[in-house]
Coordinates of N, CA and C in Angstrom, one line a residue:
X1 N 0.6 -1.0 0.2 CA 0.3 0.3 -0.1 C 0.9 1.0 0.0
X2 N 0.3 2.1 -0.7 CA 1.3 3.4 -1.0 C 0.5 4.6 -0.4
X3 N 0.5 5.0 0.9 CA -0.1 6.5 1.3 C 0.6 7.6 0.9
X4 N -0.1 8.8 -0.2 CA 0.5 10.0 -0.4 C -0.4 11.0 0.2
X5 N 0.8 11.8 1.1 CA -0.4 12.6 1.8 C 0.0 14.0 1.6
X6 N -0.4 15.5 1.4 CA -0.2 16.8 1.1 C 0.6 17.1 2.6
X7 N 0.9 18.3 2.8 CA 1.8 18.8 4.1 C 1.1 19.4 4.7
X8 N 0.8 20.8 3.9 CA 0.2 21.8 5.0 C -1.3 21.7 5.3
X9 N -1.7 21.7 6.4 CA -2.9 21.5 6.7 C -3.5 20.2 6.3
X10 N -2.5 18.8 6.2 CA -3.0 17.9 5.8 C -2.1 17.0 7.1
X11 N -0.8 16.7 6.5 CA 0.2 15.8 7.4 C 0.6 16.7 8.7
X12 N 0.4 17.9 8.2 CA 1.2 19.3 9.1 C -0.2 20.4 9.2
X13 N -1.1 20.4 10.4 CA -1.9 20.9 11.0 C -1.7 22.2 11.4
X14 N -1.7 23.3 10.8 CA -0.9 24.3 11.2 C -1.7 24.9 12.8
X15 N -1.0 25.1 13.8 CA -1.8 25.8 14.8 C -2.2 24.0 15.9
X16 N -1.6 23.0 15.8 CA -2.3 21.3 16.1 C -0.9 21.0 16.4
X17 N 0.1 21.1 17.1 CA 1.0 20.1 17.3 C 0.7 18.8 17.6
X18 N -0.4 18.5 19.0 CA -0.2 17.6 19.1 C -0.9 16.6 18.0
X19 N -1.7 16.9 17.2 CA -2.1 16.3 16.1 C -0.9 16.0 15.2
X20 N 0.0 17.0 14.9 CA 1.1 16.6 14.1 C 2.0 15.2 14.7
X21 N 1.8 15.5 15.8 CA 2.9 14.5 16.3 C 2.1 13.1 16.4
X22 N 0.5 13.3 16.0 CA -0.1 11.6 16.5 C 0.2 11.3 14.9
X23 N -0.2 12.1 13.9 CA 0.3 11.6 12.5 C 1.4 11.2 12.3
X24 N 2.5 11.7 12.9 CA 4.4 11.0 12.4 C 4.0 9.6 13.3
X25 N 3.6 9.5 14.7 CA 3.3 8.4 15.3 C 2.8 7.2 14.6
X26 N 1.5 7.6 13.7 CA 1.0 6.8 12.5 C 1.5 6.4 11.6
X27 N 2.1 7.4 10.8 CA 3.4 7.0 9.7 C 4.5 5.9 10.1
X28 N 4.8 6.2 11.5 CA 6.2 5.4 11.6 C 5.6 3.9 11.6
X29 N 4.7 3.6 12.5 CA 4.0 2.5 12.6 C 3.3 2.0 11.3
X30 N 2.7 2.5 10.3 CA 2.6 2.5 9.2 C 3.5 1.9 8.4
X31 N 5.0 2.1 8.6 CA 5.9 2.2 7.6 C 6.9 0.9 8.0
X32 N 6.5 0.0 9.2 CA 7.1 -0.8 10.0 C 7.0 -2.1 9.0
X33 N 5.8 -2.3 8.2 CA 5.4 -3.4 7.4 C 6.6 -2.7 6.1
X34 N 7.2 -3.8 5.6 CA 7.9 -3.7 4.2 C 6.8 -3.1 3.3
X35 N 5.4 -3.7 3.4 CA 4.6 -3.7 2.3 C 4.1 -2.2 2.0
X36 N 4.3 -1.4 2.9 CA 3.9 -0.1 3.1 C 4.9 0.9 2.8
X37 N 4.3 2.3 2.0 CA 4.9 3.0 1.8 C 4.2 4.3 1.7
X38 N 5.3 5.5 2.5 CA 4.4 6.8 2.6 C 5.0 7.8 2.1
X39 N 4.5 8.9 0.9 CA 5.3 9.5 0.4 C 4.5 11.0 0.8
X40 N 5.4 12.3 0.6 CA 4.8 13.4 1.2 C 4.7 13.8 -0.7
X41 N 3.5 14.8 -0.6 CA 3.3 15.4 -2.1 C 2.8 17.2 -1.3
X42 N 3.7 17.7 -1.7 CA 3.7 19.1 -1.3 C 3.8 20.3 -2.9
X43 N 3.2 21.3 -2.3 CA 3.9 22.2 -3.0 C 5.0 23.2 -2.8
X44 N 5.4 22.8 -1.5 CA 6.5 23.4 -1.2 C 7.7 23.2 -1.8
X45 N 8.8 24.1 -1.7 CA 10.4 23.4 -2.0 C 10.8 22.5 -1.0
X46 N 11.9 21.8 -1.1 CA 12.9 21.3 -0.2 C 13.5 22.2 0.8
X47 N 13.8 23.5 0.7 CA 14.7 24.4 1.5 C 13.4 24.5 2.4
X48 N 12.2 24.8 1.9 CA 11.1 24.9 2.5 C 10.4 24.2 3.7
X49 N 10.4 22.7 3.1 CA 10.1 21.6 4.1 C 11.3 21.8 5.0
X50 N 12.2 22.0 4.4 CA 13.6 21.6 5.8 C 13.4 22.9 6.8
X51 N 12.8 23.8 6.4 CA 12.9 25.0 7.5 C 11.7 24.4 8.4
X52 N 10.4 24.1 8.5 CA 9.6 23.5 8.8 C 9.1 22.7 9.6
X53 N 10.4 21.1 9.1 CA 9.9 19.8 9.2 C 11.4 19.2 8.9
X54 N 12.6 19.7 9.6 CA 13.8 19.0 9.2 C 13.9 17.7 9.4
X55 N 13.2 16.8 10.3 CA 13.4 15.8 10.6 C 12.6 14.7 9.4
X56 N 12.2 15.3 8.1 CA 11.3 14.7 7.8 C 12.0 13.4 6.9
X57 N 13.2 13.1 7.0 CA 13.7 11.9 6.4 C 13.3 10.8 7.2
X58 N 13.0 10.7 8.7 CA 12.5 9.7 9.3 C 11.2 9.1 8.8
X59 N 10.7 9.7 8.3 CA 9.2 9.4 8.2 C 8.5 9.0 6.7
X60 N 9.3 9.0 5.6 CA 8.8 8.8 4.5 C 9.9 8.3 3.8
X61 N 9.2 7.7 2.5 CA 10.2 7.2 1.6 C 10.3 8.1 0.2
X62 N 9.7 8.8 0.2 CA 9.7 10.0 -0.9 C 9.0 11.0 -0.8
X63 N 9.9 12.5 -1.2 CA 8.9 13.6 -1.4 C 8.7 14.2 -2.7
X64 N 7.4 14.5 -2.9 CA 6.9 15.1 -4.3 C 7.2 16.4 -4.0
X65 N 7.8 17.4 -4.6 CA 7.9 19.0 -4.4 C 7.7 19.8 -5.4
X66 N 7.4 21.2 -5.0 CA 6.5 22.3 -6.1 C 5.8 21.6 -7.0
X67 N 4.8 21.3 -6.3 CA 3.6 20.6 -7.2 C 3.9 19.8 -8.2
X68 N 4.6 18.6 -7.9 CA 5.0 17.8 -9.0 C 5.7 17.6 -9.8
X69 N 6.9 19.3 -9.5 CA 7.9 19.5 -10.9 C 9.2 18.2 -10.6
X70 N 9.2 18.1 -9.2 CA 10.2 17.3 -8.5 C 10.0 15.9 -7.7
X71 N 11.0 14.9 -7.9 CA 10.4 14.1 -6.9 C 12.0 13.5 -6.3
X72 N 12.1 13.4 -4.6 CA 13.4 12.6 -4.5 C 13.6 11.6 -3.5
X73 N 14.4 11.3 -3.1 CA 14.3 9.8 -2.5 C 14.7 10.4 -0.9
X74 N 13.9 10.6 -0.2 CA 13.7 11.3 1.1 C 14.9 10.9 1.8
X75 N 15.4 9.5 1.9 CA 16.8 9.2 2.8 C 18.1 10.0 2.3
X76 N 18.1 10.0 1.0 CA 19.2 10.8 0.4 C 18.8 12.2 -0.5
X77 N 17.8 12.3 -0.7 CA 17.3 13.6 -0.9 C 17.8 14.0 -2.6
X78 N 17.9 12.7 -3.2 CA 18.6 12.2 -4.2 C 17.6 12.9 -5.3
X79 N 17.4 13.6 -6.6 CA 16.2 14.1 -7.5 C 16.1 12.2 -8.4
X80 N 15.1 12.3 -8.4 CA 14.6 10.7 -9.3 C 14.0 11.3 -10.2
X81 N 13.2 12.2 -10.0 CA 12.3 12.9 -11.7 C 12.3 14.4 -11.7
X82 N 12.4 15.2 -12.6 CA 12.3 16.8 -12.3 C 11.6 17.2 -13.8
X83 N 11.2 18.1 -13.9 CA 10.2 18.8 -15.0 C 10.7 20.4 -14.5
X84 N 11.0 20.9 -15.6 CA 11.6 22.4 -15.2 C 10.6 23.3 -16.5
X85 N 10.0 24.5 -16.3 CA 10.0 25.8 -17.2 C 11.4 26.3 -17.8
X86 N 11.3 26.3 -19.0 CA 12.8 27.1 -19.6 C 12.7 28.3 -18.9
X87 N 13.7 28.8 -19.1 CA 14.0 30.4 -18.4 C 13.3 31.2 -19.6
X88 N 13.4 30.6 -20.8 CA 12.8 31.9 -21.9 C 11.2 31.6 -21.9
X89 N 10.3 30.7 -21.3 CA 9.0 30.7 -21.1 C 9.0 31.6 -19.9
X90 N 9.7 31.3 -18.8 CA 9.4 31.6 -17.7 C 9.3 33.2 -17.9
X91 N 10.2 34.2 -18.5 CA 10.4 35.7 -19.0 C 9.1 35.9 -19.3
X92 N 8.6 34.7 -20.4 CA 6.9 35.2 -21.2 C 6.3 35.6 -20.1
X93 N 6.1 34.4 -18.9 CA 4.7 34.4 -18.5 C 5.3 35.5 -17.4
X94 N 6.2 36.0 -17.2 CA 6.5 37.1 -16.1 C 6.3 38.6 -16.8
X95 N 6.4 38.4 -18.3 CA 6.2 39.6 -19.2 C 4.7 39.9 -19.1
X96 N 4.0 38.5 -19.4 CA 2.4 38.9 -19.2 C 1.9 39.2 -18.2
X97 N 2.4 38.8 -16.8 CA 1.7 39.2 -15.7 C 2.2 40.5 -15.6
X98 N 3.3 40.9 -15.7 CA 3.7 42.9 -15.8 C 2.7 43.1 -16.7
X99 N 2.1 42.7 -17.5 CA 1.6 43.7 -18.3 C -0.3 43.8 -18.1
X100 N -0.4 42.8 -16.8 CA -1.8 43.0 -16.1 C -1.6 44.2 -15.2
X101 N -0.7 44.7 -14.5 CA -0.5 45.8 -13.7 C -0.7 44.8 -12.3
X102 N -0.2 43.6 -11.9 CA -1.0 43.0 -10.7 C 0.1 43.3 -9.7
X103 N -0.2 43.9 -8.8 CA 1.2 43.7 -7.8 C 1.2 42.7 -7.4
X104 N 2.5 42.0 -7.6 CA 2.5 40.7 -6.9 C 4.2 40.6 -6.3
X105 N 4.8 39.9 -5.8 CA 5.8 39.5 -5.5 C 6.4 38.0 -6.4
X106 N 7.5 37.8 -6.7 CA 7.6 36.6 -7.6 C 8.7 35.8 -6.9
X107 N 8.8 34.8 -6.9 CA 9.9 33.5 -6.3 C 10.3 32.4 -7.6
X108 N 11.3 32.4 -7.8 CA 11.8 31.6 -8.7 C 12.6 30.3 -8.0
X109 N 12.5 28.9 -8.5 CA 12.8 27.8 -7.9 C 13.5 27.3 -8.6
X110 N 14.8 26.6 -8.2 CA 15.8 26.1 -9.0 C 16.4 25.6 -7.7
X111 N 17.4 24.5 -8.3 CA 18.4 24.1 -7.4 C 17.7 23.7 -5.8
X112 N 16.8 23.5 -5.6 CA 15.9 23.3 -4.3 C 15.8 24.5 -3.7
X113 N 16.0 25.4 -3.9 CA 15.8 26.9 -3.0 C 15.1 27.9 -3.9
X114 N 14.9 28.5 -2.9 CA 14.2 29.9 -3.8 C 15.0 31.1 -4.0
X115 N 14.7 31.5 -5.1 CA 15.3 33.0 -5.7 C 14.7 34.0 -6.0
X116 N 15.3 34.9 -5.6 CA 14.5 36.2 -6.3 C 14.6 37.0 -7.6
X117 N 15.9 36.3 -8.3 CA 16.4 36.6 -9.7 C 16.0 35.7 -10.4
X118 N 15.6 35.8 -11.6 CA 15.3 34.6 -12.9 C 16.6 34.4 -13.4
X119 N 17.5 33.5 -13.4 CA 18.4 33.0 -13.8 C 18.7 31.9 -14.7
X120 N 17.8 31.1 -14.5 CA 17.6 29.8 -15.4 C 16.4 29.3 -15.4
X121 N 16.5 27.3 -16.0 CA 15.0 27.4 -15.5 C 14.5 26.7 -14.5
X122 N 13.5 26.9 -14.0 CA 12.6 26.6 -12.8 C 11.9 25.5 -12.8
X123 N 11.7 25.1 -11.6 CA 11.1 24.2 -11.3 C 9.2 24.5 -10.9
X124 N 9.5 25.6 -10.5 CA 8.3 26.3 -10.3 C 8.4 28.1 -10.2
X125 N 7.2 28.9 -10.5 CA 7.5 30.3 -10.6 C 6.1 30.4 -9.2
X126 N 6.2 31.3 -8.6 CA 5.1 31.6 -7.4 C 5.3 32.8 -7.3
X127 N 4.0 33.4 -7.4 CA 3.6 35.0 -7.4 C 2.7 34.9 -6.2
X128 N 3.1 36.2 -5.0 CA 2.4 36.3 -4.0 C 1.6 37.7 -3.9
X129 N 0.4 37.7 -3.6 CA -0.4 39.0 -4.0 C -1.3 39.3 -2.9
X130 N -1.7 40.3 -2.7 CA -2.6 40.7 -1.8 C -4.3 40.9 -2.3
X131 N -4.2 40.5 -3.4 CA -5.2 40.5 -4.3 C -5.8 39.0 -5.1
X132 N -7.0 38.5 -4.0 CA -7.2 37.5 -4.6 C -8.1 37.3 -5.9
X133 N -8.7 38.1 -6.8 CA -9.5 37.9 -7.7 C -8.3 38.2 -8.9
X134 N -7.1 39.0 -8.2 CA -5.9 39.2 -9.5 C -5.0 38.0 -9.7
X135 N -4.8 37.4 -8.3 CA -4.4 35.9 -8.5 C -5.2 35.1 -9.3
X136 N -6.5 35.0 -9.1 CA -7.4 34.2 -10.3 C -7.6 34.3 -11.4
X137 N -6.9 35.5 -12.1 CA -6.6 36.2 -13.0 C -5.7 35.2 -13.9
X138 N -4.4 35.5 -12.7 CA -3.5 34.9 -13.5 C -3.4 33.6 -13.8
X139 N -4.0 32.8 -12.8 CA -4.7 31.0 -13.2 C -5.1 31.0 -14.1
X140 N -6.1 31.9 -14.4 CA -6.6 31.8 -15.7 C -6.1 32.2 -17.1
X141 N -5.1 33.1 -17.2 CA -4.6 33.7 -18.1 C -3.4 32.7 -18.5
X142 N -2.3 32.2 -17.5 CA -1.6 31.1 -17.7 C -2.0 29.7 -18.3
X143 N -2.9 29.4 -17.8 CA -3.6 28.4 -18.2 C -4.3 28.0 -19.7
X144 N -4.1 29.4 -20.1 CA -4.9 29.1 -21.5 C -3.9 29.8 -22.2
X145 N -3.1 30.7 -22.0 CA -2.2 31.0 -23.0 C -0.7 30.3 -22.7
X146 N -0.6 29.3 -22.3 CA 0.6 28.9 -21.6 C 0.6 27.1 -21.4
X147 N -1.0 26.9 -22.0 CA -1.2 25.4 -21.4 C -0.1 24.7 -21.7
X148 N 0.7 24.6 -23.3 CA 1.5 23.5 -23.4 C 2.8 23.7 -22.8
X149 N 3.0 24.5 -22.0 CA 4.2 24.8 -21.1 C 4.2 24.8 -19.9
X150 N 3.2 25.0 -19.4 CA 2.5 25.4 -17.9 C 1.2 25.1 -17.4
X151 N 1.4 24.9 -15.6 CA 0.1 24.8 -15.6 C 0.0 25.9 -14.2
X152 N -1.2 26.2 -13.6 CA -1.0 27.3 -12.8 C -1.9 26.8 -11.8
X153 N -2.0 27.0 -10.2 CA -2.7 26.5 -9.3 C -2.8 27.7 -8.5
X154 N -4.3 28.3 -8.0 CA -4.6 29.0 -6.9 C -4.6 28.5 -5.4
X155 N -4.1 29.4 -4.7 CA -4.0 29.1 -3.5 C -4.4 30.6 -2.5
X156 N -5.7 30.4 -1.5 CA -5.8 31.4 -1.0 C -6.1 31.1 0.6
X157 N -6.3 32.1 1.3 CA -6.1 31.4 2.7 C -4.8 30.9 3.4
X158 N -3.9 31.7 2.7 CA -2.5 31.1 2.7 C -2.0 31.2 4.1
X159 N -0.8 30.0 4.4 CA 0.0 30.5 5.6 C 0.9 31.0 5.6
X160 N 1.6 31.9 6.5 CA 2.8 32.8 6.4 C 3.9 32.3 5.4
X161 N 4.7 32.8 4.7 CA 5.5 32.3 4.1 C 7.3 32.2 4.9
X162 N 7.8 31.2 4.7 CA 9.1 30.7 5.7 C 10.1 31.7 4.7
X163 N 9.8 32.4 3.5 CA 11.0 33.1 3.1 C 11.5 34.4 3.3
X164 N 12.4 34.7 4.0 CA 13.1 36.0 4.4 C 12.2 37.2 3.9
X165 N 12.4 37.1 2.9 CA 11.7 38.5 2.0 C 10.3 38.5 1.8
X166 N 9.9 37.5 2.1 CA 8.5 37.1 2.0 C 7.6 37.8 3.4
X167 N 8.2 36.9 4.2 CA 7.8 36.7 5.7 C 7.7 38.2 6.4
X168 N 5.9 38.0 6.9 CA 6.0 39.5 7.3 C 5.2 40.7 6.3
X169 N 4.8 39.9 5.3 CA 4.2 40.9 4.0 C 2.7 40.8 4.5
X170 N 2.3 39.4 4.7 CA 0.5 38.9 5.3 C 0.0 38.9 4.0
X171 N 0.5 38.5 2.8 CA -0.3 38.5 1.7 C -1.4 37.2 1.9
X172 N -2.4 37.5 1.1 CA -3.5 36.5 1.2 C -4.0 35.4 0.0
X173 N -2.9 35.6 -1.1 CA -2.5 34.6 -2.1 C -1.4 34.4 -2.7
X174 N -1.5 33.2 -3.2 CA -0.3 32.9 -4.2 C -0.6 32.3 -5.1
X175 N -0.1 32.5 -6.1 CA -0.1 31.6 -7.7 C 1.2 30.4 -7.8
X176 N 1.1 29.6 -7.8 CA 2.1 28.6 -8.0 C 2.2 28.3 -10.0
X177 N 2.9 28.1 -10.5 CA 2.9 28.0 -11.9 C 4.1 27.0 -12.4
X178 N 3.9 25.6 -12.5 CA 4.9 24.5 -12.9 C 5.1 24.3 -14.4
X179 N 5.5 23.0 -14.6 CA 5.5 22.4 -15.7 C 4.6 22.2 -16.0
X180 N 3.9 22.0 -17.3 CA 2.9 21.4 -18.0 C 2.8 19.6 -17.5
X181 N 4.1 19.0 -17.9 CA 3.9 17.9 -17.2 C 3.9 17.5 -15.6
X182 N 3.8 18.4 -15.1 CA 4.2 18.4 -13.3 C 2.5 18.1 -13.1
X183 N 2.2 18.4 -11.5 CA 1.2 18.0 -11.1 C 1.5 16.7 -10.1
X184 N 0.7 17.0 -9.0 CA 1.4 15.5 -7.9 C 1.0 14.2 -8.3
X185 N -0.7 14.4 -9.3 CA -1.0 13.1 -9.7 C 0.0 12.5 -10.7
X186 N 0.3 13.0 -11.5 CA 1.4 12.7 -12.7 C 2.7 12.1 -11.8
X187 N 3.4 13.0 -11.2 CA 4.3 12.4 -10.1 C 4.4 10.8 -9.5
X188 N 2.8 11.0 -8.8 CA 2.8 9.8 -8.1 C 2.7 8.5 -9.1
X189 N 2.1 8.7 -10.3 CA 2.1 7.4 -11.3 C 3.2 7.0 -11.8
X190 N 4.6 8.4 -11.8 CA 5.3 8.1 -12.3 C 6.1 7.4 -11.3
X191 N 6.3 7.7 -10.4 CA 6.8 7.1 -8.9 C 6.6 5.5 -8.8
X192 N 4.9 5.8 -8.8 CA 4.5 4.0 -9.2 C 5.0 3.3 -9.9
X193 N 5.1 3.5 -11.4 CA 5.6 2.8 -11.8 C 6.6 2.2 -12.3
X194 N 7.9 3.2 -11.5 CA 8.8 2.8 -11.4 C 9.5 2.3 -10.6
X195 N 9.3 2.3 -9.5 CA 9.8 1.7 -8.2 C 8.7 0.7 -7.4
X196 N 7.1 0.8 -7.5 CA 6.2 -0.1 -7.2 C 4.9 -0.4 -8.7
X197 N 5.8 -1.0 -9.3 CA 4.7 -1.2 -10.7 C 3.4 -2.5 -10.4
X198 N 3.7 -3.2 -9.2 CA 2.6 -4.5 -8.9 C 2.1 -3.9 -7.5
X199 N 2.1 -2.7 -7.1 CA 1.6 -1.9 -5.9 C 0.3 -1.0 -6.6
X200 N -0.8 -1.3 -6.8 CA -1.8 -0.6 -7.4 C -2.7 0.1 -6.1
X201 N -2.8 -0.5 -5.0 CA -3.2 0.2 -3.4 C -2.6 1.8 -3.4
X202 N -3.1 2.9 -3.9 CA -2.3 4.4 -3.6 C -3.7 4.8 -3.1
X203 N -3.3 5.3 -2.0 CA -4.3 6.6 -0.9 C -4.1 7.7 -1.2
X204 N -4.4 8.8 -1.4 CA -4.0 10.2 -1.4 C -5.0 10.7 -0.3
X205 N -4.5 12.0 0.3 CA -5.2 12.6 1.4 C -4.7 13.9 1.2
X206 N -5.2 15.2 1.3 CA -5.2 16.2 0.9 C -6.1 17.4 1.5
X207 N -6.2 18.6 1.0 CA -7.2 19.5 1.5 C -7.5 20.5 0.5
X208 N -6.3 20.7 -0.6 CA -6.8 22.0 -1.3 C -6.9 21.8 -3.1
X209 N -6.7 22.8 -3.4 CA -7.1 22.9 -4.9 C -5.9 21.8 -5.5
X210 N -4.8 22.3 -5.1 CA -3.7 21.4 -5.7 C -3.5 19.8 -5.5
X211 N -4.3 19.4 -4.6 CA -4.7 18.2 -4.5 C -5.8 17.5 -5.3
X212 N -6.6 18.1 -6.2 CA -7.6 17.8 -6.1 C -7.7 16.7 -7.6
X213 N -6.6 16.8 -8.1 CA -6.5 15.9 -9.2 C -5.9 14.5 -8.8
X214 N -4.9 14.9 -7.9 CA -4.7 13.3 -7.4 C -5.7 12.7 -6.2
X215 N -6.2 13.4 -5.9 CA -7.6 12.9 -4.8 C -8.9 12.1 -5.8
X216 N -8.6 13.0 -7.0 CA -9.8 11.8 -8.0 C -9.1 10.8 -8.5
X217 N -8.2 10.9 -8.9 CA -7.0 9.9 -9.6 C -7.0 8.6 -9.0
X218 N -7.0 8.7 -7.9 CA -6.5 8.0 -6.8 C -7.6 7.5 -6.0
X219 N -7.3 6.8 -4.9 CA -8.2 6.5 -3.5 C -8.2 7.7 -2.9
X220 N -9.0 9.0 -3.1 CA -8.8 10.1 -2.3 C -9.6 10.2 -0.9
X221 N -9.0 11.3 0.1 CA -9.8 11.2 1.3 C -9.1 12.8 1.3
X222 N -9.7 13.6 2.1 CA -9.4 15.1 2.5 C -9.8 15.3 4.3
X223 N -9.0 16.3 4.4 CA -9.3 16.4 6.1 C -10.5 17.4 6.7
X224 N -11.0 17.2 7.2 CA -12.0 18.2 7.8 C -11.8 19.4 7.8
X225 N -12.6 20.5 7.0 CA -12.0 21.9 7.1 C -11.5 22.2 5.8
X226 N -11.7 20.9 4.9 CA -10.7 21.5 3.4 C -11.5 22.3 2.4
X227 N -11.0 22.9 1.1 CA -11.9 23.5 0.2 C -12.7 22.7 -0.2
X228 N -14.0 23.4 -0.4 CA -15.0 23.0 -0.8 C -14.6 22.1 -2.1
X229 N -13.7 22.7 -3.0 CA -13.8 21.8 -4.3 C -13.0 20.3 -3.9
X230 N -12.1 20.5 -3.1 CA -11.4 19.1 -2.6 C -12.5 18.3 -2.1
X231 N -13.3 18.7 -1.2 CA -14.5 17.9 -0.6 C -15.1 17.3 -1.6
X232 N -15.5 18.0 -2.6 CA -16.5 17.8 -4.0 C -15.8 16.5 -4.7
X233 N -14.0 16.5 -4.6 CA -13.4 15.4 -5.3 C -13.6 13.9 -4.9
X234 N -14.1 13.8 -3.7 CA -14.1 12.9 -2.9 C -15.1 11.9 -2.6
X235 N -15.4 10.8 -1.9 CA -16.9 10.6 -1.6 C -17.1 11.0 -0.4
X236 N -18.2 10.9 0.1 CA -19.1 11.5 1.4 C -18.3 10.8 2.7
X237 N -18.0 9.9 2.2 CA -17.3 8.6 3.7 C -16.1 8.8 3.8
X238 N -15.0 9.8 2.8 CA -13.8 10.0 2.7 C -13.3 11.3 3.1
X239 N -14.3 11.9 4.0 CA -13.9 12.8 5.0 C -13.3 12.5 6.3
X240 N -12.0 12.8 6.8 CA -11.5 12.3 7.8 C -10.9 13.4 8.9
X241 N -10.6 13.2 10.4 CA -10.3 14.0 10.9 C -8.7 14.2 11.0
X242 N -8.1 13.4 10.4 CA -6.4 13.4 10.3 C -5.9 12.3 9.8
X243 N -4.7 12.6 9.5 CA -3.8 11.5 8.8 C -3.9 10.3 9.4
X244 N -3.4 10.5 10.8 CA -3.6 9.4 12.2 C -5.0 8.7 11.6
X245 N -6.1 9.3 11.3 CA -7.4 8.3 11.5 C -7.3 7.9 10.2
X246 N -7.2 8.2 9.2 CA -6.6 7.2 7.7 C -5.9 5.9 7.9
X247 N -4.5 6.4 8.4 CA -3.9 5.3 8.7 C -4.6 4.5 9.3
X248 N -5.6 4.4 10.4 CA -6.0 3.5 11.0 C -7.4 3.2 10.5
X249 N -7.6 3.9 9.5 CA -8.7 3.4 9.1 C -8.4 2.1 7.9
X250 N -7.0 2.2 7.2 CA -7.1 1.6 6.4 C -6.2 0.6 6.3
X251 N -5.1 0.6 7.5 CA -4.2 -0.4 7.8 C -5.0 -1.5 8.2

């Protein structure tokens, strides 16, 4: 069995350390069986995960990062699969957003960390803004004009950033733009075919818009309080209180 969990507000419930600890205990017990594997699938970069969850190596087999742009072996941080948006296309997307006169702060992801400047191909572009409607507009425009090269996700009600030049600015939304081949669901399938070709029991759990495709394509569960669209993507009896509850249910 493979369980794939989102991080923020799923495995890692913000503001509830007790639930987080219980989730991690259940993950540890789950992985005691050689037939069970736990994968983290997050929109965060590796540097971001390291800042908030430095002990991650103890709890998972693989990490899917940047909304499915990259997959690492958790024990070694060795990249297994990676997709990128070319610097040329990234510049065109930047110019398009600039032409929309939307006040935003851009972050460029490559070499596992965040950068202020675009100097090479990227695994992800992220745009932080105070304007949720503008963020939604960016998603629509990018998905319409650059669907051959990129796909965009909207995040609202966001948690504070851990990036030094973003922290404290109290943004209300961000847009993640990743390569068109990316997506948590695509990376899960690639990982499964390469390393677990005979294991077709794949359970996913999440809470947000960037989880919807993996929830639909696999046996999806959502945590209580998830975004409405995520809740609509799973059966009514697949709403759970925590990852701990999910593991106890399916083990």
